[in-house]
């Protein structure tokens, strides 16, 4: 029996399974775990099940001499200092595959909503601005024939490509070794599906946005740090691109007073890509499987990807 901390109550039955085997303490709040609460307890525990909104850094890891496994309740692991964990021999787990469809669906929902101006159209209908059927009103992008650049050819990117092909889009699934600028220049929609790393941080910067077509749409359901948000605000205000849909921002939550919210043709969602009951329950199962395996001294079934070699 080991001691574990869980930084948020999870949907489904998975935590009951964990409680059947180990001593489990769950942060009781509805906001992210307080650092101080975590720091006070982390020295005593062997296992940590944490959220993508928790910063698991070198300071926290070095305050945890007994820690053997960090199980992140997410597919991304950019919130965890993987180097610090590896240096201490602490395994890091994540929850791939089970959220792929949910996230790909949400990506299409955002794409369609931006392409067809759903938020503004809905506002017009509710606010008395629906005067008649408008032959030239609300004209948006037709998906059939449009070129979709999927940046990142992993599970989620591929699943987005599969859906987009069913809509008749010309999908360019971009893994490694492509000319980003050239792809951006010919895309009608650009969708981001790479992990956030030092190499991909602000991949979409001012130059990238300027390389896009003025009619193009940017969708980000990956991580907020992939996009330079100051440049994005200018891009939308000055018409370098036509619209954007973000399920992720930097920081999260994006403060309501952030000037990005003033930009036109922008949808911001509160990081709900994996938010289906099925995905979140299956993620909880995977997170618990990782924790149980790590505490038993076994290889994690769903480990974080290996660290890229330095340099
Ligand atoms: C969601 O963003 C995840 O990484 O699971
Ligand atoms: C994540 O699951 C990805 O590979 O896109």
PDB file of N, CA, C and O in Angstrom, residues 69-128:
ATOM      1  N   UNK A  69       6.131   7.894  -9.217  1.00  0.00           N
ATOM      2  CA  UNK A  69       5.396   8.038 -10.474  1.00  0.00           C
ATOM      3  C   UNK A  69       4.532   9.305 -10.465  1.00  0.00           C
ATOM      4  O   UNK A  69       3.898   9.632  -9.462  1.00  0.00           O
ATOM      5  N   UNK A  70       4.582   9.997 -11.602  1.00  0.00           N
ATOM      6  CA  UNK A  70       3.725  11.160 -11.865  1.00  0.00           C
ATOM      7  C   UNK A  70       2.795  10.759 -12.992  1.00  0.00           C
ATOM      8  O   UNK A  70       3.251  10.454 -14.096  1.00  0.00           O
ATOM      9  N   UNK A  71       1.499  10.721 -12.699  1.00  0.00           N
ATOM     10  CA  UNK A  71       0.545  10.311 -13.716  1.00  0.00           C
ATOM     11  C   UNK A  71      -0.262  11.528 -14.120  1.00  0.00           C
ATOM     12  O   UNK A  71      -1.090  12.020 -13.362  1.00  0.00           O
ATOM     13  N   UNK A  72       0.002  12.043 -15.319  1.00  0.00           N
ATOM     14  CA  UNK A  72      -0.651  13.271 -15.786  1.00  0.00           C
ATOM     15  C   UNK A  72      -1.977  12.902 -16.444  1.00  0.00           C
ATOM     16  O   UNK A  72      -2.020  12.020 -17.312  1.00  0.00           O
ATOM     17  N   UNK A  73      -3.040  13.579 -16.028  1.00  0.00           N
ATOM     18  CA  UNK A  73      -4.387  13.309 -16.562  1.00  0.00           C
ATOM     19  C   UNK A  73      -4.569  14.124 -17.846  1.00  0.00           C
ATOM     20  O   UNK A  73      -5.327  15.080 -17.914  1.00  0.00           O
ATOM     21  N   UNK A  74      -3.799  13.748 -18.872  1.00  0.00           N
ATOM     22  CA  UNK A  74      -3.774  14.482 -20.143  1.00  0.00           C
ATOM     23  C   UNK A  74      -2.887  13.689 -21.087  1.00  0.00           C
ATOM     24  O   UNK A  74      -2.062  12.880 -20.640  1.00  0.00           O
ATOM     25  N   UNK A  75      -3.019  13.955 -22.377  1.00  0.00           N
ATOM     26  CA  UNK A  75      -2.061  13.352 -23.312  1.00  0.00           C
ATOM     27  C   UNK A  75      -0.794  14.198 -23.382  1.00  0.00           C
ATOM     28  O   UNK A  75       0.311  13.679 -23.491  1.00  0.00           O
ATOM     29  N   UNK A  76      -0.942  15.507 -23.261  1.00  0.00           N
ATOM     30  CA  UNK A  76       0.229  16.388 -23.268  1.00  0.00           C
ATOM     31  C   UNK A  76       0.944  16.317 -21.917  1.00  0.00           C
ATOM     32  O   UNK A  76       0.313  16.061 -20.894  1.00  0.00           O
ATOM     33  N   UNK A  77       2.261  16.520 -21.938  1.00  0.00           N
ATOM     34  CA  UNK A  77       3.016  16.484 -20.679  1.00  0.00           C
ATOM     35  C   UNK A  77       3.889  17.727 -20.535  1.00  0.00           C
ATOM     36  O   UNK A  77       4.857  17.725 -19.777  1.00  0.00           O
ATOM     37  N   UNK A  78       3.524  18.806 -21.238  1.00  0.00           N
ATOM     38  CA  UNK A  78       4.337  20.027 -21.179  1.00  0.00           C
ATOM     39  C   UNK A  78       4.298  20.697 -19.813  1.00  0.00           C
ATOM     40  O   UNK A  78       5.142  21.540 -19.515  1.00  0.00           O
ATOM     41  N   UNK A  79       3.318  20.345 -18.973  1.00  0.00           N
ATOM     42  CA  UNK A  79       3.247  20.922 -17.629  1.00  0.00           C
ATOM     43  C   UNK A  79       4.172  20.221 -16.638  1.00  0.00           C
ATOM     44  O   UNK A  79       4.291  20.649 -15.493  1.00  0.00           O
ATOM     45  N   UNK A  80       4.803  19.135 -17.066  1.00  0.00           N
ATOM     46  CA  UNK A  80       5.686  18.366 -16.184  1.00  0.00           C
ATOM     47  C   UNK A  80       7.136  18.578 -16.634  1.00  0.00           C
ATOM     48  O   UNK A  80       7.422  18.505 -17.829  1.00  0.00           O
ATOM     49  N   UNK A  81       8.026  18.830 -15.680  1.00  0.00           N
ATOM     50  CA  UNK A  81       9.457  18.922 -16.015  1.00  0.00           C
ATOM     51  C   UNK A  81       9.979  17.496 -16.196  1.00  0.00           C
ATOM     52  O   UNK A  81      10.362  16.823 -15.239  1.00  0.00           O
ATOM     53  N   UNK A  82       9.967  17.052 -17.445  1.00  0.00           N
ATOM     54  CA  UNK A  82      10.315  15.653 -17.739  1.00  0.00           C
ATOM     55  C   UNK A  82      11.786  15.375 -17.419  1.00  0.00           C
ATOM     56  O   UNK A  82      12.137  14.274 -16.992  1.00  0.00           O
ATOM     57  N   UNK A  83      12.640  16.381 -17.622  1.00  0.00           N
ATOM     58  CA  UNK A  83      14.063  16.209 -17.330  1.00  0.00           C
ATOM     59  C   UNK A  83      14.286  15.990 -15.845  1.00  0.00           C
ATOM     60  O   UNK A  83      15.034  15.081 -15.439  1.00  0.00           O
ATOM     61  N   UNK A  84      13.627  16.805 -15.035  1.00  0.00           N
ATOM     62  CA  UNK A  84      13.778  16.669 -13.579  1.00  0.00           C
ATOM     63  C   UNK A  84      13.244  15.317 -13.105  1.00  0.00           C
ATOM     64  O   UNK A  84      13.830  14.672 -12.240  1.00  0.00           O
ATOM     65  N   UNK A  85      12.145  14.876 -13.692  1.00  0.00           N
ATOM     66  CA  UNK A  85      11.582  13.580 -13.316  1.00  0.00           C
ATOM     67  C   UNK A  85      12.537  12.455 -13.717  1.00  0.00           C
ATOM     68  O   UNK A  85      12.832  11.552 -12.918  1.00  0.00           O
ATOM     69  N   UNK A  86      13.061  12.529 -14.931  1.00  0.00           N
ATOM     70  CA  UNK A  86      13.966  11.480 -15.423  1.00  0.00           C
ATOM     71  C   UNK A  86      15.226  11.423 -14.567  1.00  0.00           C
ATOM     72  O   UNK A  86      15.720  10.338 -14.229  1.00  0.00           O
ATOM     73  N   UNK A  87      15.741  12.607 -14.200  1.00  0.00           N
ATOM     74  CA  UNK A  87      16.971  12.652 -13.406  1.00  0.00           C
ATOM     75  C   UNK A  87      16.777  11.953 -12.054  1.00  0.00           C
ATOM     76  O   UNK A  87      17.727  11.429 -11.481  1.00  0.00           O
ATOM     77  N   UNK A  88      15.568  11.949 -11.562  1.00  0.00           N
ATOM     78  CA  UNK A  88      15.270  11.309 -10.285  1.00  0.00           C
ATOM     79  C   UNK A  88      14.738   9.888 -10.468  1.00  0.00           C
ATOM     80  O   UNK A  88      14.388   9.211  -9.491  1.00  0.00           O
ATOM     81  N   UNK A  89      14.584   9.453 -11.689  1.00  0.00           N
ATOM     82  CA  UNK A  89      14.041   8.119 -11.937  1.00  0.00           C
ATOM     83  C   UNK A  89      12.549   8.024 -11.654  1.00  0.00           C
ATOM     84  O   UNK A  89      12.021   6.943 -11.398  1.00  0.00           O
ATOM     85  N   UNK A  90      11.857   9.161 -11.706  1.00  0.00           N
ATOM     86  CA  UNK A  90      10.406   9.169 -11.495  1.00  0.00           C
ATOM     87  C   UNK A  90       9.729   8.975 -12.856  1.00  0.00           C
ATOM     88  O   UNK A  90       9.990   9.736 -13.795  1.00  0.00           O
ATOM     89  N   UNK A  91       8.887   7.964 -12.964  1.00  0.00           N
ATOM     90  CA  UNK A  91       8.184   7.726 -14.223  1.00  0.00           C
ATOM     91  C   UNK A  91       7.100   8.771 -14.441  1.00  0.00           C
ATOM     92  O   UNK A  91       6.497   9.250 -13.486  1.00  0.00           O
ATOM     93  N   UNK A  92       6.858   9.133 -15.704  1.00  0.00           N
ATOM     94  CA  UNK A  92       5.784  10.070 -16.026  1.00  0.00           C
ATOM     95  C   UNK A  92       4.831   9.388 -17.009  1.00  0.00           C
ATOM     96  O   UNK A  92       5.252   8.894 -18.056  1.00  0.00           O
ATOM     97  N   UNK A  93       3.549   9.378 -16.633  1.00  0.00           N
ATOM     98  CA  UNK A  93       2.543   8.759 -17.491  1.00  0.00           C
ATOM     99  C   UNK A  93       1.581   9.801 -18.041  1.00  0.00           C
ATOM    100  O   UNK A  93       1.500  10.922 -17.545  1.00  0.00           O
ATOM    101  N   UNK A  94       0.852   9.404 -19.083  1.00  0.00           N
ATOM    102  CA  UNK A  94      -0.139  10.287 -19.706  1.00  0.00           C
ATOM    103  C   UNK A  94      -1.298   9.437 -20.228  1.00  0.00           C
ATOM    104  O   UNK A  94      -1.289   8.215 -20.038  1.00  0.00           O
ATOM    105  N   UNK A  95      -2.257  10.049 -20.889  1.00  0.00           N
ATOM    106  CA  UNK A  95      -3.483   9.319 -21.255  1.00  0.00           C
ATOM    107  C   UNK A  95      -3.781   9.424 -22.753  1.00  0.00           C
ATOM    108  O   UNK A  95      -4.755  10.058 -23.156  1.00  0.00           O
ATOM    109  N   UNK A  96      -2.963   8.795 -23.588  1.00  0.00           N
ATOM    110  CA  UNK A  96      -3.176   8.931 -25.039  1.00  0.00           C
ATOM    111  C   UNK A  96      -4.375   8.115 -25.547  1.00  0.00           C
ATOM    112  O   UNK A  96      -4.963   7.338 -24.783  1.00  0.00           O
ATOM    113  N   UNK A  97      -4.679   8.278 -26.789  1.00  0.00           N
ATOM    114  CA  UNK A  97      -5.654   7.487 -27.578  1.00  0.00           C
ATOM    115  C   UNK A  97      -7.120   7.718 -27.204  1.00  0.00           C
ATOM    116  O   UNK A  97      -7.922   8.005 -28.076  1.00  0.00           O
ATOM    117  N   UNK A  98      -7.412   7.597 -25.908  1.00  0.00           N
ATOM    118  CA  UNK A  98      -8.824   7.646 -25.502  1.00  0.00           C
ATOM    119  C   UNK A  98      -9.452   9.024 -25.682  1.00  0.00           C
ATOM    120  O   UNK A  98     -10.672   9.146 -25.637  1.00  0.00           O
ATOM    121  N   UNK A  99      -8.630  10.064 -25.881  1.00  0.00           N
ATOM    122  CA  UNK A  99      -9.205  11.391 -26.108  1.00  0.00           C
ATOM    123  C   UNK A  99      -9.049  11.847 -27.544  1.00  0.00           C
ATOM    124  O   UNK A  99      -9.425  12.956 -27.901  1.00  0.00           O
ATOM    125  N   UNK A 100      -8.514  10.971 -28.393  1.00  0.00           N
ATOM    126  CA  UNK A 100      -8.239  11.366 -29.779  1.00  0.00           C
ATOM    127  C   UNK A 100      -9.519  11.764 -30.513  1.00  0.00           C
ATOM    128  O   UNK A 100      -9.587  12.838 -31.135  1.00  0.00           O
ATOM    129  N   UNK A 101     -10.548  10.916 -30.448  1.00  0.00           N
ATOM    130  CA  UNK A 101     -11.779  11.211 -31.179  1.00  0.00           C
ATOM    131  C   UNK A 101     -12.472  12.448 -30.627  1.00  0.00           C
ATOM    132  O   UNK A 101     -12.941  13.299 -31.394  1.00  0.00           O
ATOM    133  N   UNK A 102     -12.524  12.547 -29.315  1.00  0.00           N
ATOM    134  CA  UNK A 102     -13.188  13.707 -28.704  1.00  0.00           C
ATOM    135  C   UNK A 102     -12.498  15.003 -29.143  1.00  0.00           C
ATOM    136  O   UNK A 102     -13.151  15.992 -29.501  1.00  0.00           O
ATOM    137  N   UNK A 103     -11.171  14.984 -29.150  1.00  0.00           N
ATOM    138  CA  UNK A 103     -10.426  16.198 -29.490  1.00  0.00           C
ATOM    139  C   UNK A 103     -10.540  16.506 -30.984  1.00  0.00           C
ATOM    140  O   UNK A 103     -10.669  17.669 -31.381  1.00  0.00           O
ATOM    141  N   UNK A 104     -10.520  15.470 -31.801  1.00  0.00           N
ATOM    142  CA  UNK A 104     -10.682  15.679 -33.243  1.00  0.00           C
ATOM    143  C   UNK A 104     -12.086  16.206 -33.549  1.00  0.00           C
ATOM    144  O   UNK A 104     -12.260  17.085 -34.400  1.00  0.00           O
ATOM    145  N   UNK A 105     -13.094  15.692 -32.856  1.00  0.00           N
ATOM    146  CA  UNK A 105     -14.470  16.195 -33.049  1.00  0.00           C
ATOM    147  C   UNK A 105     -14.547  17.679 -32.697  1.00  0.00           C
ATOM    148  O   UNK A 105     -15.148  18.478 -33.423  1.00  0.00           O
ATOM    149  N   UNK A 106     -13.945  18.031 -31.560  1.00  0.00           N
ATOM    150  CA  UNK A 106     -13.992  19.434 -31.120  1.00  0.00           C
ATOM    151  C   UNK A 106     -13.259  20.330 -32.120  1.00  0.00           C
ATOM    152  O   UNK A 106     -13.679  21.459 -32.381  1.00  0.00           O
ATOM    153  N   UNK A 107     -12.190  19.803 -32.693  1.00  0.00           N
ATOM    154  CA  UNK A 107     -11.455  20.568 -33.698  1.00  0.00           C
ATOM    155  C   UNK A 107     -12.360  20.877 -34.887  1.00  0.00           C
ATOM    156  O   UNK A 107     -12.393  22.016 -35.381  1.00  0.00           O
ATOM    157  N   UNK A 108     -13.120  19.875 -35.328  1.00  0.00           N
ATOM    158  CA  UNK A 108     -14.045  20.111 -36.451  1.00  0.00           C
ATOM    159  C   UNK A 108     -15.153  21.078 -36.047  1.00  0.00           C
ATOM    160  O   UNK A 108     -15.581  21.922 -36.849  1.00  0.00           O
ATOM    161  N   UNK A 109     -15.620  20.954 -34.800  1.00  0.00           N
ATOM    162  CA  UNK A 109     -16.669  21.867 -34.328  1.00  0.00           C
ATOM    163  C   UNK A 109     -16.169  23.312 -34.383  1.00  0.00           C
ATOM    164  O   UNK A 109     -16.872  24.211 -34.857  1.00  0.00           O
ATOM    165  N   UNK A 110     -14.956  23.534 -33.926  1.00  0.00           N
ATOM    166  CA  UNK A 110     -14.376  24.882 -33.949  1.00  0.00           C
ATOM    167  C   UNK A 110     -14.202  25.363 -35.387  1.00  0.00           C
ATOM    168  O   UNK A 110     -14.493  26.504 -35.722  1.00  0.00           O
ATOM    169  N   UNK A 111     -13.672  24.463 -36.215  1.00  0.00           N
ATOM    170  CA  UNK A 111     -13.438  24.822 -37.622  1.00  0.00           C
ATOM    171  C   UNK A 111     -14.748  25.255 -38.280  1.00  0.00           C
ATOM    172  O   UNK A 111     -14.831  26.314 -38.909  1.00  0.00           O
ATOM    173  N   UNK A 112     -15.793  24.442 -38.101  1.00  0.00           N
ATOM    174  CA  UNK A 112     -17.086  24.769 -38.702  1.00  0.00           C
ATOM    175  C   UNK A 112     -17.659  26.051 -38.119  1.00  0.00           C
ATOM    176  O   UNK A 112     -18.225  26.879 -38.833  1.00  0.00           O
ATOM    177  N   UNK A 113     -17.499  26.220 -36.820  1.00  0.00           N
ATOM    178  CA  UNK A 113     -18.072  27.403 -36.166  1.00  0.00           C
ATOM    179  C   UNK A 113     -17.402  28.678 -36.660  1.00  0.00           C
ATOM    180  O   UNK A 113     -18.069  29.686 -36.900  1.00  0.00           O
ATOM    181  N   UNK A 114     -16.079  28.632 -36.845  1.00  0.00           N
ATOM    182  CA  UNK A 114     -15.377  29.819 -37.351  1.00  0.00           C
ATOM    183  C   UNK A 114     -15.706  30.002 -38.834  1.00  0.00           C
ATOM    184  O   UNK A 114     -16.031  31.106 -39.281  1.00  0.00           O
ATOM    185  N   UNK A 115     -15.644  28.896 -39.590  1.00  0.00           N
ATOM    186  CA  UNK A 115     -15.843  28.987 -41.041  1.00  0.00           C
ATOM    187  C   UNK A 115     -17.223  29.536 -41.390  1.00  0.00           C
ATOM    188  O   UNK A 115     -17.384  30.233 -42.390  1.00  0.00           O
ATOM    189  N   UNK A 116     -18.236  29.227 -40.558  1.00  0.00           N
ATOM    190  CA  UNK A 116     -19.610  29.632 -40.874  1.00  0.00           C
ATOM    191  C   UNK A 116     -20.149  30.697 -39.918  1.00  0.00           C
ATOM    192  O   UNK A 116     -21.339  30.951 -39.898  1.00  0.00           O
ATOM    193  N   UNK A 117     -19.253  31.321 -39.166  1.00  0.00           N
ATOM    194  CA  UNK A 117     -19.610  32.480 -38.313  1.00  0.00           C
ATOM    195  C   UNK A 117     -20.716  32.164 -37.311  1.00  0.00           C
ATOM    196  O   UNK A 117     -21.609  32.987 -37.074  1.00  0.00           O
ATOM    197  N   UNK A 118     -20.702  30.981 -36.743  1.00  0.00           N
ATOM    198  CA  UNK A 118     -21.822  30.581 -35.869  1.00  0.00           C
ATOM    199  C   UNK A 118     -22.057  31.509 -34.682  1.00  0.00           C
ATOM    200  O   UNK A 118     -23.208  31.843 -34.403  1.00  0.00           O
ATOM    201  N   UNK A 119     -21.002  31.927 -33.952  1.00  0.00           N
ATOM    202  CA  UNK A 119     -21.313  32.760 -32.783  1.00  0.00           C
ATOM    203  C   UNK A 119     -22.000  34.069 -33.161  1.00  0.00           C
ATOM    204  O   UNK A 119     -22.990  34.462 -32.538  1.00  0.00           O
ATOM    205  N   UNK A 120     -21.525  34.746 -34.221  1.00  0.00           N
ATOM    206  CA  UNK A 120     -22.129  36.029 -34.607  1.00  0.00           C
ATOM    207  C   UNK A 120     -23.534  35.810 -35.147  1.00  0.00           C
ATOM    208  O   UNK A 120     -24.450  36.605 -34.879  1.00  0.00           O
ATOM    209  N   UNK A 121     -23.721  34.724 -35.901  1.00  0.00           N
ATOM    210  CA  UNK A 121     -25.030  34.455 -36.480  1.00  0.00           C
ATOM    211  C   UNK A 121     -26.046  34.172 -35.370  1.00  0.00           C
ATOM    212  O   UNK A 121     -27.184  34.651 -35.399  1.00  0.00           O
ATOM    213  N   UNK A 122     -25.613  33.410 -34.383  1.00  0.00           N
ATOM    214  CA  UNK A 122     -26.503  33.102 -33.259  1.00  0.00           C
ATOM    215  C   UNK A 122     -26.845  34.370 -32.478  1.00  0.00           C
ATOM    216  O   UNK A 122     -27.993  34.575 -32.087  1.00  0.00           O
ATOM    217  N   UNK A 123     -25.849  35.234 -32.317  1.00  0.00           N
ATOM    218  CA  UNK A 123     -26.107  36.504 -31.607  1.00  0.00           C
ATOM    219  C   UNK A 123     -27.119  37.354 -32.384  1.00  0.00           C
ATOM    220  O   UNK A 123     -28.036  37.920 -31.797  1.00  0.00           O
ATOM    221  N   UNK A 124     -26.947  37.391 -33.700  1.00  0.00           N
ATOM    222  CA  UNK A 124     -27.873  38.187 -34.522  1.00  0.00           C
ATOM    223  C   UNK A 124     -29.304  37.665 -34.373  1.00  0.00           C
ATOM    224  O   UNK A 124     -30.260  38.440 -34.234  1.00  0.00           O
ATOM    225  N   UNK A 125     -29.456  36.336 -34.383  1.00  0.00           N
ATOM    226  CA  UNK A 125     -30.791  35.746 -34.273  1.00  0.00           C
ATOM    227  C   UNK A 125     -31.439  36.105 -32.938  1.00  0.00           C
ATOM    228  O   UNK A 125     -32.628  36.422 -32.868  1.00  0.00           O
ATOM    229  N   UNK A 126     -30.651  36.070 -31.876  1.00  0.00           N
ATOM    230  CA  UNK A 126     -31.196  36.340 -30.541  1.00  0.00           C
ATOM    231  C   UNK A 126     -31.418  37.823 -30.284  1.00  0.00           C
ATOM    232  O   UNK A 126     -32.205  38.171 -29.417  1.00  0.00           O
ATOM    233  N   UNK A 127     -30.678  38.677 -31.006  1.00  0.00           N
ATOM    234  CA  UNK A 127     -30.689  40.096 -30.669  1.00  0.00           C
ATOM    235  C   UNK A 127     -31.521  40.932 -31.639  1.00  0.00           C
ATOM    236  O   UNK A 127     -31.330  42.140 -31.755  1.00  0.00           O
ATOM    237  N   UNK A 128     -32.400  40.282 -32.383  1.00  0.00           N
ATOM    238  CA  UNK A 128     -33.328  41.026 -33.239  1.00  0.00           C
ATOM    239  C   UNK A 128     -32.706  41.533 -34.528  1.00  0.00           C
ATOM    240  O   UNK A 128     -33.238  42.441 -35.157  1.00  0.00           O
TER     241      UNK A 128
END
